[in-house]
Amino acid sequence: MSIVVKKWRELAEVKAELAARDWFFATSGNLSIKVTEDPLTFLVTASGKDKRKQTEEDFLLVDAFGKPIEDTNLKPSAETLLHVEIYNRTNAGCCLHVHTIDNNIISELYGDKGEVAFSGQEIIKAFGLWEEDAPVRIPIIPNYAHIPALAKEFAKHVNGDAGAVLIRNHGITVWGRDAFEAKKFLEAWEFLFSWHVKCLLLKQAAVLPVD
Ligand SMILES: CSC[C@@H](O)[C@@H](O)C(=O)COP(=O)(O)O
Ligand SMILES: [Zn+2]
């Protein structure tokens, strides 16, 4: 099996799992997986597709600039430049971007602060942090409509082989050394967002004590 086919299947599997979670509202979301290192090539979702569907045209192979390598009618994701920043700056192997209600609420609640941190949650161990009360933080950046401007702002926070950025009132982009790690981190972030939103609602309803 060629490396492209192998990576295609790997990304298709992740895409199907995220679709089963209903994380691809209204054609939102984009995913990518690194195929070769030198020269850099990666598979990225085609733009504007319903990512819940599985088709032969789900992904296309692009180069280090996010340009298609072969002749195709497909357009790479509108947000391919963000994936380009990750693969050019780190040794990440996979990048996942989803819009969820919870990640949008958190990004708006803490957007002015430019970040949000969580601690005291067992799921934080998914990030490899084992100390009690270890904090995890995620930066929140403005949702510039101009994608090169968004990518430039995003790049300021791309400084490790795994990481995540919230784009305000837009969604989360998570990357990891491979598809397994990127999905694990994405699930852990979404768990934290959903938990936090529900805690805030219960506190508001005076069901939980307000600290
Ligand atoms: C309808 S979702 C808005 C899109 O501009 C974008 O944010 C998104 O996540 C999907 O864009 P795509 O070009 O399909 O990768
Ligand atoms: Zn998006």
PDB file of C-alpha atoms and ligand atoms in Angstrom:
ATOM      1  CA  MET A   1       0.000   0.000   0.000  1.00  0.00           C
ATOM      2  CA  SER A   2       1.404   3.434  -0.915  1.00  0.00           C
ATOM      3  CA  ILE A   3       2.092   5.952   1.844  1.00  0.00           C
ATOM      4  CA  VAL A   4      -0.597   8.273   0.408  1.00  0.00           C
ATOM      5  CA  VAL A   5      -3.241   5.527   0.583  1.00  0.00           C
ATOM      6  CA  LYS A   6      -2.137   4.593   4.106  1.00  0.00           C
ATOM      7  CA  LYS A   7      -2.358   8.206   5.308  1.00  0.00           C
ATOM      8  CA  TRP A   8      -5.638   8.748   3.428  1.00  0.00           C
ATOM      9  CA  ARG A   9      -7.204   5.818   5.316  1.00  0.00           C
ATOM     10  CA  GLU A  10      -5.846   7.062   8.630  1.00  0.00           C
ATOM     11  CA  LEU A  11      -7.305  10.532   8.112  1.00  0.00           C
ATOM     12  CA  ALA A  12     -10.605   9.098   6.804  1.00  0.00           C
ATOM     13  CA  GLU A  13     -10.914   7.075  10.016  1.00  0.00           C
ATOM     14  CA  VAL A  14     -10.408  10.159  12.205  1.00  0.00           C
ATOM     15  CA  LYS A  15     -12.849  12.111  10.031  1.00  0.00           C
ATOM     16  CA  ALA A  16     -15.507   9.403  10.450  1.00  0.00           C
ATOM     17  CA  GLU A  17     -15.028   9.418  14.235  1.00  0.00           C
ATOM     18  CA  LEU A  18     -15.349  13.203  14.478  1.00  0.00           C
ATOM     19  CA  ALA A  19     -18.405  13.026  12.198  1.00  0.00           C
ATOM     20  CA  ALA A  20     -19.956  10.462  14.564  1.00  0.00           C
ATOM     21  CA  ARG A  21     -19.548  13.067  17.318  1.00  0.00           C
ATOM     22  CA  ASP A  22     -21.402  15.551  15.095  1.00  0.00           C
ATOM     23  CA  TRP A  23     -18.519  18.001  15.069  1.00  0.00           C
ATOM     24  CA  PHE A  24     -18.914  19.052  11.402  1.00  0.00           C
ATOM     25  CA  PHE A  25     -21.823  21.498  11.406  1.00  0.00           C
ATOM     26  CA  ALA A  26     -22.748  23.073   8.066  1.00  0.00           C
ATOM     27  CA  THR A  27     -19.566  21.986   6.174  1.00  0.00           C
ATOM     28  CA  SER A  28     -17.331  23.462   8.885  1.00  0.00           C
ATOM     29  CA  GLY A  29     -14.084  21.820   9.932  1.00  0.00           C
ATOM     30  CA  ASN A  30     -10.903  20.785   8.165  1.00  0.00           C
ATOM     31  CA  LEU A  31      -8.366  18.039   8.774  1.00  0.00           C
ATOM     32  CA  SER A  32      -4.913  17.182   7.542  1.00  0.00           C
ATOM     33  CA  ILE A  33      -2.239  14.533   7.888  1.00  0.00           C
ATOM     34  CA  LYS A  34       1.440  14.712   6.923  1.00  0.00           C
ATOM     35  CA  VAL A  35       2.437  12.294   4.164  1.00  0.00           C
ATOM     36  CA  THR A  36       6.091  13.050   3.464  1.00  0.00           C
ATOM     37  CA  GLU A  37       8.693  15.037   5.346  1.00  0.00           C
ATOM     38  CA  ASP A  38      11.161  16.075   2.668  1.00  0.00           C
ATOM     39  CA  PRO A  39       9.686  17.502   0.570  1.00  0.00           C
ATOM     40  CA  LEU A  40       6.771  18.296   2.856  1.00  0.00           C
ATOM     41  CA  THR A  41       3.441  17.044   1.547  1.00  0.00           C
ATOM     42  CA  PHE A  42       0.178  16.573   3.378  1.00  0.00           C
ATOM     43  CA  LEU A  43      -3.381  15.474   2.709  1.00  0.00           C
ATOM     44  CA  VAL A  44      -5.962  18.128   3.548  1.00  0.00           C
ATOM     45  CA  THR A  45      -9.742  18.130   3.332  1.00  0.00           C
ATOM     46  CA  ALA A  46     -11.251  19.607   0.160  1.00  0.00           C
ATOM     47  CA  SER A  47     -12.967  22.945   0.795  1.00  0.00           C
ATOM     48  CA  GLY A  48     -16.710  23.309   1.253  1.00  0.00           C
ATOM     49  CA  LYS A  49     -17.554  19.611   1.492  1.00  0.00           C
ATOM     50  CA  ASP A  50     -19.874  18.043   4.029  1.00  0.00           C
ATOM     51  CA  LYS A  51     -17.195  16.362   6.151  1.00  0.00           C
ATOM     52  CA  ARG A  52     -19.746  13.865   7.511  1.00  0.00           C
ATOM     53  CA  LYS A  53     -19.831  12.201   4.102  1.00  0.00           C
ATOM     54  CA  GLN A  54     -17.148   9.778   2.953  1.00  0.00           C
ATOM     55  CA  THR A  55     -16.177  10.185  -0.721  1.00  0.00           C
ATOM     56  CA  GLU A  56     -13.253   9.705  -3.115  1.00  0.00           C
ATOM     57  CA  GLU A  57     -12.830  13.487  -3.161  1.00  0.00           C
ATOM     58  CA  ASP A  58     -12.512  14.096   0.571  1.00  0.00           C
ATOM     59  CA  PHE A  59      -8.796  14.939   0.573  1.00  0.00           C
ATOM     60  CA  LEU A  60      -6.141  16.255  -1.768  1.00  0.00           C
ATOM     61  CA  LEU A  61      -2.373  16.233  -1.562  1.00  0.00           C
ATOM     62  CA  VAL A  62      -0.711  19.639  -1.151  1.00  0.00           C
ATOM     63  CA  ASP A  63       2.839  20.956  -0.836  1.00  0.00           C
ATOM     64  CA  ALA A  64       4.613  23.040   1.821  1.00  0.00           C
ATOM     65  CA  PHE A  65       2.724  26.136   0.579  1.00  0.00           C
ATOM     66  CA  GLY A  66      -0.657  24.404   0.649  1.00  0.00           C
ATOM     67  CA  LYS A  67      -0.833  24.198  -3.153  1.00  0.00           C
ATOM     68  CA  PRO A  68      -2.241  21.056  -4.823  1.00  0.00           C
ATOM     69  CA  ILE A  69       0.480  18.737  -6.097  1.00  0.00           C
ATOM     70  CA  GLU A  70      -1.580  17.230  -8.891  1.00  0.00           C
ATOM     71  CA  ASP A  71      -4.087  18.635 -11.378  1.00  0.00           C
ATOM     72  CA  THR A  72      -7.454  18.662  -9.630  1.00  0.00           C
ATOM     73  CA  ASN A  73     -10.779  20.469  -9.589  1.00  0.00           C
ATOM     74  CA  LEU A  74     -10.759  20.253  -5.808  1.00  0.00           C
ATOM     75  CA  LYS A  75      -9.801  23.245  -3.712  1.00  0.00           C
ATOM     76  CA  PRO A  76      -7.793  22.733  -0.539  1.00  0.00           C
ATOM     77  CA  SER A  77      -9.500  23.903   2.668  1.00  0.00           C
ATOM     78  CA  ALA A  78      -9.852  27.673   2.928  1.00  0.00           C
ATOM     79  CA  GLU A  79      -7.833  27.363   6.147  1.00  0.00           C
ATOM     80  CA  THR A  80      -4.974  25.326   4.664  1.00  0.00           C
ATOM     81  CA  LEU A  81      -2.521  28.116   5.549  1.00  0.00           C
ATOM     82  CA  LEU A  82      -3.002  27.320   9.239  1.00  0.00           C
ATOM     83  CA  HIS A  83      -2.060  23.696   8.566  1.00  0.00           C
ATOM     84  CA  VAL A  84       0.934  24.952   6.540  1.00  0.00           C
ATOM     85  CA  GLU A  85       2.166  26.932   9.563  1.00  0.00           C
ATOM     86  CA  ILE A  86       1.996  23.825  11.763  1.00  0.00           C
ATOM     87  CA  TYR A  87       3.864  21.467   9.405  1.00  0.00           C
ATOM     88  CA  ASN A  88       6.507  24.069   8.546  1.00  0.00           C
ATOM     89  CA  ARG A  89       7.216  25.011  12.159  1.00  0.00           C
ATOM     90  CA  THR A  90       6.923  21.689  14.009  1.00  0.00           C
ATOM     91  CA  ASN A  91       7.213  17.932  13.648  1.00  0.00           C
ATOM     92  CA  ALA A  92       3.437  17.514  13.956  1.00  0.00           C
ATOM     93  CA  GLY A  93       1.869  14.717  11.927  1.00  0.00           C
ATOM     94  CA  CYS A  94      -1.811  15.645  12.037  1.00  0.00           C
ATOM     95  CA  CYS A  95      -3.980  18.745  12.473  1.00  0.00           C
ATOM     96  CA  LEU A  96      -7.718  18.852  13.273  1.00  0.00           C
ATOM     97  CA  HIS A  97     -10.062  21.855  13.190  1.00  0.00           C
ATOM     98  CA  VAL A  98     -13.687  21.734  14.349  1.00  0.00           C
ATOM     99  CA  HIS A  99     -16.392  24.239  15.183  1.00  0.00           C
ATOM    100  CA  THR A 100     -18.478  23.197  18.191  1.00  0.00           C
ATOM    101  CA  ILE A 101     -20.999  25.157  20.236  1.00  0.00           C
ATOM    102  CA  ASP A 102     -18.907  24.622  23.379  1.00  0.00           C
ATOM    103  CA  ASN A 103     -15.599  25.764  21.873  1.00  0.00           C
ATOM    104  CA  ASN A 104     -17.348  28.843  20.466  1.00  0.00           C
ATOM    105  CA  ILE A 105     -18.900  29.721  23.852  1.00  0.00           C
ATOM    106  CA  ILE A 106     -15.553  29.355  25.652  1.00  0.00           C
ATOM    107  CA  SER A 107     -13.777  31.439  23.000  1.00  0.00           C
ATOM    108  CA  GLU A 108     -16.301  34.255  23.425  1.00  0.00           C
ATOM    109  CA  LEU A 109     -16.381  34.092  27.259  1.00  0.00           C
ATOM    110  CA  TYR A 110     -12.572  34.350  27.556  1.00  0.00           C
ATOM    111  CA  GLY A 111     -11.689  35.997  24.225  1.00  0.00           C
ATOM    112  CA  ASP A 112     -10.860  39.382  25.788  1.00  0.00           C
ATOM    113  CA  LYS A 113      -8.342  37.667  28.094  1.00  0.00           C
ATOM    114  CA  GLY A 114      -6.636  36.047  25.123  1.00  0.00           C
ATOM    115  CA  GLU A 115      -6.516  32.627  26.811  1.00  0.00           C
ATOM    116  CA  VAL A 116      -8.311  30.277  29.151  1.00  0.00           C
ATOM    117  CA  ALA A 117      -6.832  27.800  31.639  1.00  0.00           C
ATOM    118  CA  PHE A 118      -8.265  24.742  33.339  1.00  0.00           C
ATOM    119  CA  SER A 119      -7.077  22.679  36.291  1.00  0.00           C
ATOM    120  CA  GLY A 120      -8.355  20.093  38.747  1.00  0.00           C
ATOM    121  CA  GLN A 121      -9.809  17.796  36.079  1.00  0.00           C
ATOM    122  CA  GLU A 122      -8.757  14.172  35.612  1.00  0.00           C
ATOM    123  CA  ILE A 123      -8.942  14.458  31.807  1.00  0.00           C
ATOM    124  CA  ILE A 124      -5.932  16.838  31.900  1.00  0.00           C
ATOM    125  CA  LYS A 125      -3.801  13.684  32.212  1.00  0.00           C
ATOM    126  CA  ALA A 126      -4.638  13.118  28.517  1.00  0.00           C
ATOM    127  CA  PHE A 127      -2.162  15.955  27.829  1.00  0.00           C
ATOM    128  CA  GLY A 128       0.546  13.997  29.658  1.00  0.00           C
ATOM    129  CA  LEU A 129       0.294  16.200  32.770  1.00  0.00           C
ATOM    130  CA  TRP A 130       0.157  13.975  35.810  1.00  0.00           C
ATOM    131  CA  GLU A 131       0.596  16.350  38.782  1.00  0.00           C
ATOM    132  CA  GLU A 132      -2.444  17.131  40.858  1.00  0.00           C
ATOM    133  CA  ASP A 133      -3.993  20.449  39.801  1.00  0.00           C
ATOM    134  CA  ALA A 134      -1.683  20.775  36.789  1.00  0.00           C
ATOM    135  CA  PRO A 135      -3.069  23.612  34.641  1.00  0.00           C
ATOM    136  CA  VAL A 136      -3.590  23.546  30.881  1.00  0.00           C
ATOM    137  CA  ARG A 137      -4.025  26.727  28.908  1.00  0.00           C
ATOM    138  CA  ILE A 138      -5.171  27.489  25.413  1.00  0.00           C
ATOM    139  CA  PRO A 139      -4.641  30.790  23.599  1.00  0.00           C
ATOM    140  CA  ILE A 140      -7.625  32.555  21.995  1.00  0.00           C
ATOM    141  CA  ILE A 141      -7.002  34.630  18.860  1.00  0.00           C
ATOM    142  CA  PRO A 142      -9.289  36.983  16.901  1.00  0.00           C
ATOM    143  CA  ASN A 143     -11.113  35.491  13.940  1.00  0.00           C
ATOM    144  CA  TYR A 144      -9.567  37.549  11.146  1.00  0.00           C
ATOM    145  CA  ALA A 145     -11.476  36.997   7.906  1.00  0.00           C
ATOM    146  CA  HIS A 146      -8.263  37.503   5.913  1.00  0.00           C
ATOM    147  CA  ILE A 147      -6.722  34.020   6.133  1.00  0.00           C
ATOM    148  CA  PRO A 148      -3.056  35.117   5.746  1.00  0.00           C
ATOM    149  CA  ALA A 149      -3.631  37.527   8.691  1.00  0.00           C
ATOM    150  CA  LEU A 150      -5.290  34.739  10.675  1.00  0.00           C
ATOM    151  CA  ALA A 151      -2.426  32.371   9.856  1.00  0.00           C
ATOM    152  CA  LYS A 152       0.143  34.992  10.971  1.00  0.00           C
ATOM    153  CA  GLU A 153      -1.604  35.464  14.323  1.00  0.00           C
ATOM    154  CA  PHE A 154      -2.070  31.705  14.676  1.00  0.00           C
ATOM    155  CA  ALA A 155       1.629  31.037  13.962  1.00  0.00           C
ATOM    156  CA  LYS A 156       2.623  32.990  17.105  1.00  0.00           C
ATOM    157  CA  HIS A 157       1.186  30.095  19.129  1.00  0.00           C
ATOM    158  CA  VAL A 158       2.632  27.254  17.084  1.00  0.00           C
ATOM    159  CA  ASN A 159       5.738  26.322  19.042  1.00  0.00           C
ATOM    160  CA  GLY A 160       5.560  22.621  19.766  1.00  0.00           C
ATOM    161  CA  ASP A 161       4.859  19.331  18.018  1.00  0.00           C
ATOM    162  CA  ALA A 162       1.496  19.265  19.799  1.00  0.00           C
ATOM    163  CA  GLY A 163      -0.703  22.208  20.675  1.00  0.00           C
ATOM    164  CA  ALA A 164      -4.032  23.947  20.267  1.00  0.00           C
ATOM    165  CA  VAL A 165      -5.451  27.398  19.527  1.00  0.00           C
ATOM    166  CA  LEU A 166      -9.014  28.681  19.892  1.00  0.00           C
ATOM    167  CA  ILE A 167     -10.180  31.093  17.212  1.00  0.00           C
ATOM    168  CA  ARG A 168     -12.808  33.380  18.697  1.00  0.00           C
ATOM    169  CA  ASN A 169     -16.376  32.550  17.700  1.00  0.00           C
ATOM    170  CA  HIS A 170     -14.984  30.188  15.115  1.00  0.00           C
ATOM    171  CA  GLY A 171     -13.457  26.955  16.413  1.00  0.00           C
ATOM    172  CA  ILE A 172     -10.427  25.070  17.681  1.00  0.00           C
ATOM    173  CA  THR A 173      -7.350  23.897  15.800  1.00  0.00           C
ATOM    174  CA  VAL A 174      -5.400  21.098  17.455  1.00  0.00           C
ATOM    175  CA  TRP A 175      -2.250  19.342  16.268  1.00  0.00           C
ATOM    176  CA  GLY A 176      -0.253  16.390  17.478  1.00  0.00           C
ATOM    177  CA  ARG A 177       2.668  14.168  16.547  1.00  0.00           C
ATOM    178  CA  ASP A 178       0.219  11.778  14.895  1.00  0.00           C
ATOM    179  CA  ALA A 179      -3.522  11.331  14.304  1.00  0.00           C
ATOM    180  CA  PHE A 180      -3.991   9.425  17.569  1.00  0.00           C
ATOM    181  CA  GLU A 181      -2.486  12.249  19.617  1.00  0.00           C
ATOM    182  CA  ALA A 182      -4.271  15.057  17.745  1.00  0.00           C
ATOM    183  CA  LYS A 183      -7.647  13.318  18.265  1.00  0.00           C
ATOM    184  CA  LYS A 184      -6.909  12.578  21.917  1.00  0.00           C
ATOM    185  CA  PHE A 185      -6.040  16.234  22.586  1.00  0.00           C
ATOM    186  CA  LEU A 186      -9.051  17.478  20.631  1.00  0.00           C
ATOM    187  CA  GLU A 187     -11.366  15.229  22.657  1.00  0.00           C
ATOM    188  CA  ALA A 188      -9.744  16.347  25.926  1.00  0.00           C
ATOM    189  CA  TRP A 189     -10.187  20.040  25.027  1.00  0.00           C
ATOM    190  CA  GLU A 190     -13.797  19.537  24.021  1.00  0.00           C
ATOM    191  CA  PHE A 191     -14.435  17.633  27.270  1.00  0.00           C
ATOM    192  CA  LEU A 192     -13.003  20.571  29.266  1.00  0.00           C
ATOM    193  CA  PHE A 193     -15.045  23.141  27.322  1.00  0.00           C
ATOM    194  CA  SER A 194     -18.295  21.212  27.725  1.00  0.00           C
ATOM    195  CA  TRP A 195     -17.628  20.533  31.428  1.00  0.00           C
ATOM    196  CA  HIS A 196     -16.831  24.202  32.067  1.00  0.00           C
ATOM    197  CA  VAL A 197     -19.901  25.509  30.227  1.00  0.00           C
ATOM    198  CA  LYS A 198     -22.166  23.115  32.162  1.00  0.00           C
ATOM    199  CA  CYS A 199     -20.547  24.048  35.506  1.00  0.00           C
ATOM    200  CA  LEU A 200     -21.138  27.736  34.745  1.00  0.00           C
ATOM    201  CA  LEU A 201     -24.790  27.054  33.931  1.00  0.00           C
ATOM    202  CA  LEU A 202     -25.310  25.010  37.106  1.00  0.00           C
ATOM    203  CA  LYS A 203     -23.658  27.716  39.203  1.00  0.00           C
ATOM    204  CA  GLN A 204     -25.935  30.270  37.594  1.00  0.00           C
ATOM    205  CA  ALA A 205     -28.909  28.091  38.507  1.00  0.00           C
ATOM    206  CA  ALA A 206     -27.479  27.868  42.066  1.00  0.00           C
ATOM    207  CA  VAL A 207     -27.325  24.072  41.864  1.00  0.00           C
ATOM    208  CA  LEU A 208     -23.538  24.155  42.441  1.00  0.00           C
ATOM    209  CA  PRO A 209     -21.857  26.409  44.990  1.00  0.00           C
ATOM    210  CA  VAL A 210     -20.334  29.543  43.472  1.00  0.00           C
ATOM    211  CA  ASP A 211     -16.670  29.900  44.474  1.00  0.00           C
TER     212      ASP A 211
HETATM  213  C1  LIG B   1     -19.088  27.005   6.796  1.00  0.00           C
HETATM  214  S1  LIG B   1     -17.722  26.876   7.829  1.00  0.00           S
HETATM  215  C2  LIG B   1     -16.700  28.232   7.497  1.00  0.00           C
HETATM  216  C3  LIG B   1     -15.402  27.935   6.826  1.00  0.00           C
HETATM  217  O1  LIG B   1     -14.949  29.179   6.330  1.00  0.00           O
HETATM  218  C4  LIG B   1     -14.299  27.382   7.699  1.00  0.00           C
HETATM  219  O2  LIG B   1     -14.233  28.025   8.933  1.00  0.00           O
HETATM  220  C5  LIG B   1     -14.242  25.907   7.879  1.00  0.00           C
HETATM  221  O3  LIG B   1     -13.969  25.390   8.944  1.00  0.00           O
HETATM  222  C6  LIG B   1     -14.422  25.033   6.701  1.00  0.00           C
HETATM  223  O4  LIG B   1     -13.840  25.551   5.553  1.00  0.00           O
HETATM  224  P1  LIG B   1     -13.218  24.552   4.449  1.00  0.00           P
HETATM  225  O5  LIG B   1     -12.765  25.467   3.345  1.00  0.00           O
HETATM  226  O6  LIG B   1     -14.327  23.614   4.027  1.00  0.00           O
HETATM  227  O7  LIG B   1     -12.106  23.837   5.142  1.00  0.00           O
HETATM  228 ZN    ZN B   2     -13.228  26.855  10.454  1.00  0.00          ZN
END
